[in-house]
Structures are given as structure tokens and as C-alpha cells.
Short mmCIF file of C-alpha atoms and ligand atoms in Angstrom, two decimals:
data_model
loop_
_atom_site.label_atom_id
_atom_site.label_comp_id
_atom_site.label_asym_id
_atom_site.label_seq_id
_atom_site.Cartn_x
_atom_site.Cartn_y
_atom_site.Cartn_z
CA MET A 1 -0.17 8.38 21.04
CA PRO A 2 -1.30 7.10 17.64
CA VAL A 3 -3.09 9.80 15.67
CA VAL A 4 -5.42 7.22 14.11
CA GLN A 5 -6.87 4.30 16.06
CA VAL A 6 -9.08 1.76 14.34
CA GLU A 7 -10.52 -0.89 16.63
CA ALA A 8 -12.39 -4.07 15.70
CA LEU A 9 -14.19 -2.44 12.78
CA GLU A 10 -17.07 -4.37 11.19
CA ARG A 11 -19.21 -3.49 8.18
CA ARG A 12 -21.66 -5.71 6.34
CA PHE A 13 -23.61 -5.05 3.16
CA GLY A 14 -26.38 -7.67 3.28
CA ALA A 15 -24.65 -11.02 3.00
CA VAL A 16 -21.26 -9.44 2.24
CA ALA A 17 -18.96 -8.99 5.25
CA ALA A 18 -16.89 -6.15 3.72
CA VAL A 19 -14.84 -5.41 6.86
CA GLN A 20 -14.40 -8.03 9.57
CA GLY A 21 -12.68 -7.00 12.79
CA VAL A 22 -10.13 -4.60 11.33
CA SER A 23 -7.80 -2.99 13.90
CA PHE A 24 -4.69 -0.88 13.42
CA ASP A 25 -3.02 2.33 14.60
CA ILE A 26 -1.20 5.03 12.66
CA GLU A 27 1.52 7.02 14.41
CA PRO A 28 1.83 10.78 13.78
CA GLY A 29 3.85 11.45 10.63
CA GLN A 30 3.68 7.85 9.47
CA VAL A 31 2.92 6.91 5.86
CA LEU A 32 0.93 3.69 6.00
CA GLY A 33 0.12 1.79 2.80
CA PHE A 34 -3.15 -0.13 2.53
CA ILE A 35 -2.93 -3.02 0.11
CA GLY A 36 -5.62 -5.41 -1.02
CA ALA A 37 -7.21 -6.90 -4.10
CA ASN A 38 -10.46 -5.61 -5.60
CA GLY A 39 -13.27 -5.92 -3.08
CA ALA A 40 -10.90 -6.60 -0.16
CA GLY A 41 -12.47 -3.85 1.96
CA LYS A 42 -10.11 -0.88 1.50
CA THR A 43 -12.65 1.72 0.37
CA THR A 44 -15.19 0.63 2.98
CA THR A 45 -12.60 1.02 5.77
CA MET A 46 -11.46 4.39 4.45
CA ARG A 47 -14.99 5.71 4.01
CA ILE A 48 -15.79 4.89 7.64
CA MET A 49 -12.59 6.66 8.71
CA ALA A 50 -13.58 9.67 6.60
CA THR A 51 -17.02 9.86 8.35
CA LEU A 52 -18.82 8.94 5.11
CA ASP A 53 -20.12 5.57 6.25
CA VAL A 54 -21.07 4.07 9.58
CA ALA A 55 -19.58 0.88 10.99
CA ASP A 56 -21.79 -1.89 12.36
CA ALA A 57 -19.32 -2.39 15.19
CA GLY A 58 -15.93 -1.17 16.35
CA ARG A 59 -14.66 2.38 16.42
CA VAL A 60 -12.31 4.85 14.79
CA VAL A 61 -10.63 7.68 16.68
CA ILE A 62 -8.72 10.34 14.75
CA GLY A 63 -6.78 13.03 16.61
CA GLY A 64 -8.63 12.06 19.79
CA HIS A 65 -12.09 12.37 18.20
CA ASP A 66 -14.50 9.53 17.55
CA VAL A 67 -15.69 9.49 13.92
CA MET A 68 -19.21 8.52 14.98
CA ASN A 69 -19.74 11.01 17.79
CA GLN A 70 -17.57 13.91 16.66
CA PRO A 71 -17.58 13.83 12.85
CA GLU A 72 -17.17 17.62 12.51
CA GLN A 73 -13.95 17.64 14.52
CA VAL A 74 -12.66 14.64 12.56
CA ARG A 75 -13.45 16.28 9.21
CA SER A 76 -11.45 19.37 10.13
CA GLN A 77 -8.39 17.17 10.71
CA ILE A 78 -8.56 14.88 7.70
CA GLY A 79 -8.07 15.36 3.98
CA TRP A 80 -10.03 12.77 2.03
CA MET A 81 -9.25 11.85 -1.55
CA PRO A 82 -11.81 9.39 -2.98
CA ASP A 83 -10.91 6.85 -5.67
CA SER A 84 -13.15 8.70 -8.11
CA TYR A 85 -14.58 12.19 -7.91
CA GLY A 86 -17.24 13.91 -9.94
CA THR A 87 -16.40 16.76 -12.25
CA TYR A 88 -18.68 19.76 -12.58
CA PRO A 89 -19.44 21.14 -16.06
CA HIS A 90 -18.29 24.70 -16.88
CA THR A 91 -16.24 24.90 -13.69
CA THR A 92 -12.61 25.94 -13.82
CA VAL A 93 -9.83 24.55 -11.65
CA TRP A 94 -9.72 27.78 -9.65
CA GLU A 95 -13.52 27.91 -9.21
CA TYR A 96 -13.57 24.31 -8.02
CA LEU A 97 -10.89 24.91 -5.39
CA ASP A 98 -12.43 28.20 -4.34
CA PHE A 99 -15.81 26.49 -3.93
CA PHE A 100 -14.34 23.80 -1.65
CA ALA A 101 -12.31 26.36 0.28
CA ARG A 102 -15.62 28.13 1.04
CA ALA A 103 -17.16 24.79 1.99
CA PHE A 104 -14.29 24.32 4.44
CA GLY A 105 -15.26 27.67 6.00
CA LEU A 106 -12.24 29.64 4.78
CA GLU A 107 -12.86 33.33 4.22
CA GLY A 108 -11.22 36.41 2.67
CA ARG A 109 -7.44 36.49 2.43
CA ALA A 110 -7.13 33.09 4.16
CA ARG A 111 -9.21 31.50 1.39
CA GLU A 112 -7.28 33.23 -1.40
CA ASN A 113 -4.00 32.10 0.15
CA ALA A 114 -5.18 28.54 0.67
CA VAL A 115 -6.28 28.21 -2.98
CA ALA A 116 -3.05 29.82 -4.24
CA ASP A 117 -0.85 27.63 -2.03
CA VAL A 118 -2.62 24.45 -3.06
CA MET A 119 -2.43 25.34 -6.77
CA ALA A 120 1.28 26.06 -6.44
CA PHE A 121 1.94 22.81 -4.57
CA THR A 122 -0.02 20.65 -7.01
CA ASP A 123 1.30 22.50 -10.07
CA LEU A 124 -2.11 23.75 -11.22
CA VAL A 125 -1.37 27.48 -11.47
CA GLU A 126 -0.94 27.47 -15.25
CA ILE A 127 -4.20 25.61 -15.83
CA GLN A 128 -6.31 27.40 -13.25
CA GLU A 129 -8.63 28.78 -15.96
CA ARG A 130 -9.17 25.38 -17.59
CA GLU A 131 -12.56 23.75 -17.17
CA MET A 132 -12.13 20.71 -14.97
CA ASP A 133 -13.86 18.26 -17.31
CA SER A 134 -11.09 18.91 -19.87
CA LEU A 135 -8.26 17.84 -17.54
CA SER A 136 -6.06 14.80 -18.04
CA LYS A 137 -6.24 12.02 -15.47
CA GLY A 138 -3.00 13.19 -13.85
CA MET A 139 -4.17 16.81 -13.61
CA GLY A 140 -7.51 15.64 -12.22
CA GLN A 141 -5.79 13.61 -9.50
CA ARG A 142 -3.63 16.59 -8.56
CA LEU A 143 -6.77 18.75 -8.38
CA CYS A 144 -8.47 16.15 -6.18
CA LEU A 145 -5.41 16.05 -3.91
CA GLY A 146 -5.40 19.86 -3.83
CA ARG A 147 -9.03 19.84 -2.72
CA ALA A 148 -8.10 17.53 0.16
CA LEU A 149 -5.31 19.89 1.26
CA LEU A 150 -7.22 23.20 1.30
CA HIS A 151 -7.88 23.23 5.05
CA ASP A 152 -4.33 22.03 5.85
CA PRO A 153 -5.35 18.75 7.48
CA SER A 154 -2.86 16.75 9.55
CA VAL A 155 -4.12 13.36 8.38
CA LEU A 156 -4.58 12.40 4.72
CA ILE A 157 -6.69 9.45 3.60
CA LEU A 158 -5.97 8.75 -0.06
CA ASP A 159 -7.96 6.03 -1.82
CA GLU A 160 -5.99 4.66 -4.78
CA PRO A 161 -4.64 8.05 -5.84
CA ALA A 162 -2.25 6.60 -8.41
CA ALA A 163 -4.77 4.32 -10.15
CA GLY A 164 -4.95 4.98 -13.87
CA LEU A 165 -2.03 7.42 -13.96
CA ASP A 166 0.65 7.13 -16.62
CA PRO A 167 4.20 6.47 -15.37
CA LYS A 168 5.23 10.16 -15.47
CA ALA A 169 2.13 11.30 -13.58
CA ARG A 170 2.66 8.48 -11.10
CA VAL A 171 6.22 9.58 -10.36
CA GLU A 172 4.99 13.14 -9.93
CA PHE A 173 2.21 12.03 -7.60
CA LYS A 174 4.63 9.98 -5.55
CA ARG A 175 6.84 13.03 -5.18
CA LEU A 176 3.91 15.08 -3.83
CA VAL A 177 3.10 12.36 -1.27
CA ARG A 178 6.74 12.29 -0.17
CA LEU A 179 6.75 16.09 0.22
CA LEU A 180 3.59 15.92 2.32
CA ALA A 181 5.15 13.20 4.47
CA ASN A 182 8.28 15.33 4.93
CA ASP A 183 5.98 18.13 6.02
CA GLY A 184 4.85 15.89 8.91
CA LYS A 185 1.45 14.80 7.57
CA THR A 186 0.14 11.40 8.58
CA ILE A 187 -0.82 9.56 5.39
CA PHE A 188 -2.96 6.50 4.86
CA ILE A 189 -2.82 5.51 1.21
CA SER A 190 -4.33 2.57 -0.62
CA SER A 191 -3.16 1.03 -3.86
CA HIS A 192 -3.01 -2.05 -6.02
CA ILE A 193 0.41 -0.97 -7.20
CA LEU A 194 2.45 -2.68 -4.54
CA SER A 195 5.88 -1.65 -5.76
CA GLU A 196 4.82 1.99 -5.45
CA LEU A 197 3.78 1.69 -1.85
CA GLU A 198 7.04 -0.10 -1.13
CA GLU A 199 8.94 3.09 -1.97
CA MET A 200 6.52 5.54 -0.41
CA CYS A 201 5.44 3.95 2.86
CA ASP A 202 6.99 3.40 6.27
CA ALA A 203 4.78 0.35 6.77
CA VAL A 204 2.12 -1.59 4.92
CA LEU A 205 -1.21 -3.03 5.96
CA PHE A 206 -2.49 -5.96 3.93
CA ILE A 207 -6.24 -6.58 3.81
CA ASP A 208 -7.88 -9.66 2.36
CA ASN A 209 -11.55 -10.52 2.53
CA GLY A 210 -12.17 -7.75 5.04
CA GLN A 211 -9.41 -8.92 7.41
CA ILE A 212 -5.92 -7.61 8.08
CA VAL A 213 -3.44 -10.32 7.16
CA HIS A 214 -0.19 -8.40 7.74
CA HIS A 215 0.92 -5.14 9.32
CA GLY A 216 4.57 -4.23 9.28
CA SER A 217 7.38 -2.64 7.38
CA ALA A 218 7.73 -3.46 3.70
CA GLU A 219 11.24 -4.73 4.50
CA SER A 220 9.98 -7.16 7.13
CA LEU A 221 7.77 -8.72 4.47
CA MET A 222 10.56 -9.00 1.97
CA ARG A 223 13.20 -10.32 4.32
CA VAL A 224 13.85 -13.95 3.60
CA ASP A 225 14.48 -16.16 6.62
CA ASP A 226 17.72 -18.06 6.38
CA GLU A 227 15.88 -21.36 6.23
CA SER A 228 14.33 -20.53 2.90
CA ALA A 229 17.00 -18.22 1.48
CA VAL A 230 17.45 -18.71 -2.22
CA TYR A 231 20.63 -17.76 -4.09
CA VAL A 232 20.78 -16.88 -7.76
CA VAL A 233 23.77 -18.35 -9.59
CA SER A 234 24.79 -17.37 -13.12
CA LEU A 235 27.41 -19.29 -15.04
CA ALA A 236 29.48 -18.59 -18.14
CA SER A 237 28.70 -22.15 -19.28
CA ASP A 238 25.92 -24.69 -19.68
CA PRO A 239 23.48 -24.45 -16.69
CA GLU A 240 23.25 -28.28 -16.62
CA GLY A 241 26.63 -28.26 -14.84
CA LEU A 242 24.96 -26.54 -11.90
CA ALA A 243 22.26 -29.23 -11.71
CA ARG A 244 24.92 -31.99 -11.61
CA TRP A 245 26.89 -30.08 -8.97
CA ALA A 246 23.82 -29.56 -6.75
CA ASP A 247 22.99 -33.25 -7.09
CA MET A 248 26.41 -34.29 -5.81
CA THR A 249 26.75 -31.67 -3.07
CA PRO A 250 25.16 -32.28 0.33
CA GLY A 251 23.20 -29.40 1.89
CA VAL A 252 22.31 -27.86 -1.48
CA GLU A 253 18.93 -27.99 -3.23
CA LEU A 254 18.38 -26.93 -6.82
CA VAL A 255 15.18 -24.86 -6.92
CA GLU A 256 15.23 -24.51 -10.69
CA LEU A 257 17.52 -24.13 -13.68
CA THR A 258 17.38 -20.88 -15.60
CA MET A 259 18.78 -19.75 -18.96
CA LYS A 260 21.98 -18.51 -17.35
CA GLY A 261 22.36 -20.86 -14.39
CA GLY A 262 19.92 -21.56 -11.63
CA ARG A 263 18.46 -20.86 -8.21
CA LEU A 264 19.86 -22.74 -5.23
CA ARG A 265 18.58 -23.18 -1.70
CA PHE A 266 20.81 -23.93 1.27
CA PRO A 267 18.39 -25.21 3.93
CA MET A 268 19.37 -24.23 7.48
CA ALA A 269 22.74 -22.97 6.28
CA GLU A 270 24.72 -20.36 8.24
CA PRO A 271 26.17 -17.55 6.11
CA ARG A 272 29.62 -19.16 6.54
CA GLN A 273 28.33 -22.41 5.05
CA VAL A 274 26.90 -20.51 2.10
CA ALA A 275 30.29 -18.86 1.61
CA GLU A 276 31.91 -22.30 1.77
CA ALA A 277 29.47 -23.63 -0.85
CA LEU A 278 30.42 -20.75 -3.16
CA ARG A 279 34.12 -21.55 -2.64
CA ARG A 280 33.44 -25.21 -3.56
CA LEU A 281 31.36 -24.21 -6.56
CA VAL A 282 34.33 -22.28 -7.94
CA ALA A 283 36.88 -24.92 -6.84
CA ASP A 284 34.83 -27.58 -8.67
CA GLY A 285 35.43 -25.67 -11.87
CA LEU A 286 32.08 -24.00 -12.48
CA PRO A 287 32.57 -20.57 -14.13
CA VAL A 288 30.50 -18.47 -11.70
CA ILE A 289 29.84 -14.94 -12.88
CA GLU A 290 27.08 -14.07 -10.40
CA PHE A 291 26.12 -15.32 -6.94
CA ARG A 292 23.59 -13.31 -4.95
CA ARG A 293 20.86 -13.76 -2.41
CA GLU A 294 17.44 -13.38 -3.96
CA GLU A 295 15.10 -10.78 -2.54
CA ARG A 296 11.39 -11.36 -2.50
CA ARG A 297 9.45 -8.68 -4.28
CA LEU A 298 6.61 -7.10 -2.37
CA GLU A 299 4.19 -8.64 -4.88
CA GLN A 300 5.52 -12.10 -4.11
CA ALA A 301 5.41 -11.44 -0.36
CA PHE A 302 1.82 -10.28 -0.73
CA ILE A 303 0.77 -13.41 -2.59
CA GLU A 304 2.54 -15.63 -0.05
CA THR A 305 0.83 -13.79 2.81
CA LEU A 306 -2.54 -14.26 1.15
CA ASN A 307 -1.87 -17.95 0.53
CA LYS A 308 -0.83 -18.40 4.17
CA ASN A 309 -4.04 -16.71 5.30
CA GLU A 310 -6.14 -18.89 2.99
CA THR A 311 -4.51 -22.07 4.35
CA LEU A 312 -5.12 -20.89 7.92
CA ASN A 313 -8.78 -20.18 7.15
CA LYS A 314 -9.20 -23.58 5.50
CA ASN A 315 -7.64 -25.34 8.50
CA GLU A 316 -9.89 -23.42 10.88
CA THR A 317 -12.96 -24.34 8.83
CA SER A 318 -12.01 -28.01 8.66
CA THR A 319 -11.29 -28.09 12.43
CA THR A 320 -14.71 -26.58 13.08
CA ALA A 321 -16.32 -29.06 10.69
CA VAL A 322 -14.60 -31.99 12.42
CA GLY A 323 -15.65 -30.62 15.81
CA ASN A 324 -19.25 -30.30 14.68
CA GLY A 325 -19.16 -33.78 13.24
CA ARG A 326 -18.06 -35.22 16.56
CA GLN A 327 -20.75 -33.46 18.44
CA SER A 328 -23.58 -34.60 16.20
P1 ATP B 401 -11.55 -1.90 -4.92
O1 ATP B 401 -10.07 -1.97 -4.96
O2 ATP B 401 -12.20 -2.65 -6.02
O3 ATP B 401 -12.08 -0.52 -4.73
P2 ATP B 401 -11.92 -2.37 -2.07
O4 ATP B 401 -10.82 -3.13 -1.42
O5 ATP B 401 -11.93 -0.91 -1.91
O6 ATP B 401 -11.98 -2.75 -3.60
P3 ATP B 401 -14.60 -2.28 -1.04
O7 ATP B 401 -15.06 -1.29 -2.06
O8 ATP B 401 -14.41 -1.81 0.34
O9 ATP B 401 -13.27 -3.01 -1.52
O10 ATP B 401 -15.65 -3.48 -1.04
C1 ATP B 401 -15.62 -4.55 -0.11
C2 ATP B 401 -16.81 -5.47 -0.39
O11 ATP B 401 -18.00 -4.82 -0.01
C3 ATP B 401 -16.98 -5.84 -1.85
O12 ATP B 401 -17.46 -7.17 -1.91
C4 ATP B 401 -18.02 -4.87 -2.34
O13 ATP B 401 -18.75 -5.40 -3.41
C5 ATP B 401 -18.89 -4.71 -1.12
N1 ATP B 401 -19.51 -3.38 -1.05
C6 ATP B 401 -18.88 -2.21 -0.89
N2 ATP B 401 -19.77 -1.18 -0.84
C7 ATP B 401 -21.00 -1.75 -0.97
C8 ATP B 401 -22.33 -1.22 -0.99
N3 ATP B 401 -22.57 0.09 -0.85
N4 ATP B 401 -23.34 -2.10 -1.16
C9 ATP B 401 -23.12 -3.42 -1.27
N5 ATP B 401 -21.88 -3.99 -1.26
C10 ATP B 401 -20.84 -3.16 -1.11
#
């Protein structure tokens, strides 16, 4: 059973359709990345899941509880980390966590332990007496994550937790997410930083204009089908030689020349034919020092997915327009 089920979610703000028919499941223990440009609908989706906003249509069930009808039960199971959180003046790290532990209904020794455990996990023990408005961005994010963990929730919803962190703090944050995942938590995490999610997540969910445009493993997005596989070739000589060779060789297309050589495509080629092409390249006297299949980066895959979606939408619109034209 998926621990999170989102079905046909819709949310409008006046004329803006922020979320349009979003559906997905998250399996227990899965780390699912949520990727989308500014205004794509990530925060709106997450806020509905976290019981902080109400959908116009559709439903969300977390741990068997409907967010609309059983928000209390849902809140006890989720840890929510917003993309920005308010700081309180003259409040120390410890006081802040203790306050939220009380809000979560923890009492006595259980509360003390929860605050101590969270501070140890998020590396806040040494700065527990610091006032929270004096913290660095990285410390603040760790504190915000700590707040979300106080009641030991099984599902974490993290809205852009790495935004604005410096590289060191980002690495540290990633490590904490990985530890939580190893601990069996189900994690839904949004980001603009695609390469980060690629390393952290079991699967990624792409949202554009309030609609899911891809749901799958990061690898499935980056895999290049054989038809469009591109090979990078580097030479120890003038790259022009590669252009001439590609021109004369059937079944080879030059995608572009680079400083060191070029990028070649072998349309419809079997791996054996690619191997044969490499043998010919060498036999024809080109000094090959590198020959490797190019991998798409997640960023590139994302852009291609968005472009595909845009083309689909345009085609649908023009089909509708043609249909209307015929009728009138
Ligand atoms: P970002 O990465 O910038 O946070 P996002 O993917 O989280 O973007 P949302 O914040 O969900 O996107 O916004 C989706 C759309 O809904 C945007 O066009 C936004 O302007 C609009 N929107 C969100 N909240 C409101 C609101 N309370 N009132 C009016 N419009 C809103």
C-alpha cells in the first residue's frame, strides 16, 4: 500500500490554475523528488498534503487518513518543513524546539528526550543557547528540519530545504536526508537543484504548470534510447578530420564539432555497429583518444520533458481550435 496517495488534485487561485489534476503515490520508505520551475505548483501541492490548504477537487490520503476529513491524524504522521519559516526574537534554539515539542503534545522526559535527540541529529547541541535570529541559513534550515522531526513522523514533506544553502551546508543537508531515508522515513522533497535530487531520490516527479509531466526514476529520464544515442569523440588532431570522416561514412551523423573532436550520432545502430564504426574510425587513421556514450544530465532531461509537454499542449489546443472552426 502506498503511504501517500494523491488523486486528481485541483487548486485554483482566481484565474490561476495552480494545480491541475495532480495524481501520484509514494511507497513507504521511498524518497520522491518534486521538481518544477517557479510557480509550477510545488508549494501548493505540498501545502494541501500538509493540511495547510484545501483542494478544490481531488483528495490526499496519508497513512490511510484523508487530509480533509482527518487532519489531526495526518499531522501526527507528517513532518512539514516549509520553504521559509519565521524566526522569533529573543528565542534560543533550545526554546524554539521545546516550544514546538510542547505544541506536538510531548510531555516530561519524552519531550526532553525528543528535543535532545533532534538537536544531536541536526548538530545543534553546541548552539542551543544561540538566539535563532542570529543563525546562519544552514543552521536555520537544520533547526527547521529538527522542528519537523520532533514527533518522529513517518512521512516528511520538505519544501525546497536546500534553497539558498552554501555548498558545504547543502552536502550536510543531503547527508541528513539520506540518514532519514535509511531510517525508513518516507520523504517527499522539492527542489530547483535537479542534480541534488538525482543523488538523493529513488524517483522524481516533474510538475509544470500545475500538471505532472513525468514520474519515474532519475535513471529512466537520463537513459538515452539507442535511436538518439550520441557518442563523444576526442581526437589528438584537428577536429575537422572527424567532420570529413562523418561525411564519407554511411550511418553516421555529425551532431557538432567541439574543440577536441565532436559528437556523433549513429541512428538506429546496434551496439555492434557502433563498435564497428569505432574500429573504422581508428583504421581510417584518426587518432582517437576518447570514445564514449553521452549521458543526458537530469537538467537536460527536464528541459526536454518540458518541451515535449509544451508541444503536446500546443497540438491539443490547435486540434481543439480546428474542431471548433469546423463546427462553426
Ligand atoms: P516556487 O518554486 O516559486 O515556490 P511553486 O512551484 O512552489 O513555485 P506555487 O507556489 O505552488 O509554485 O504556485 C503555483 C501558482 O499559484 C503560481 O502562479 C502562484 O503565483 C499561484 N499562487 C500560489 N499561492 C497563491 C495564493 N495564495 N494566491 C494567489 N496565487 C497563488
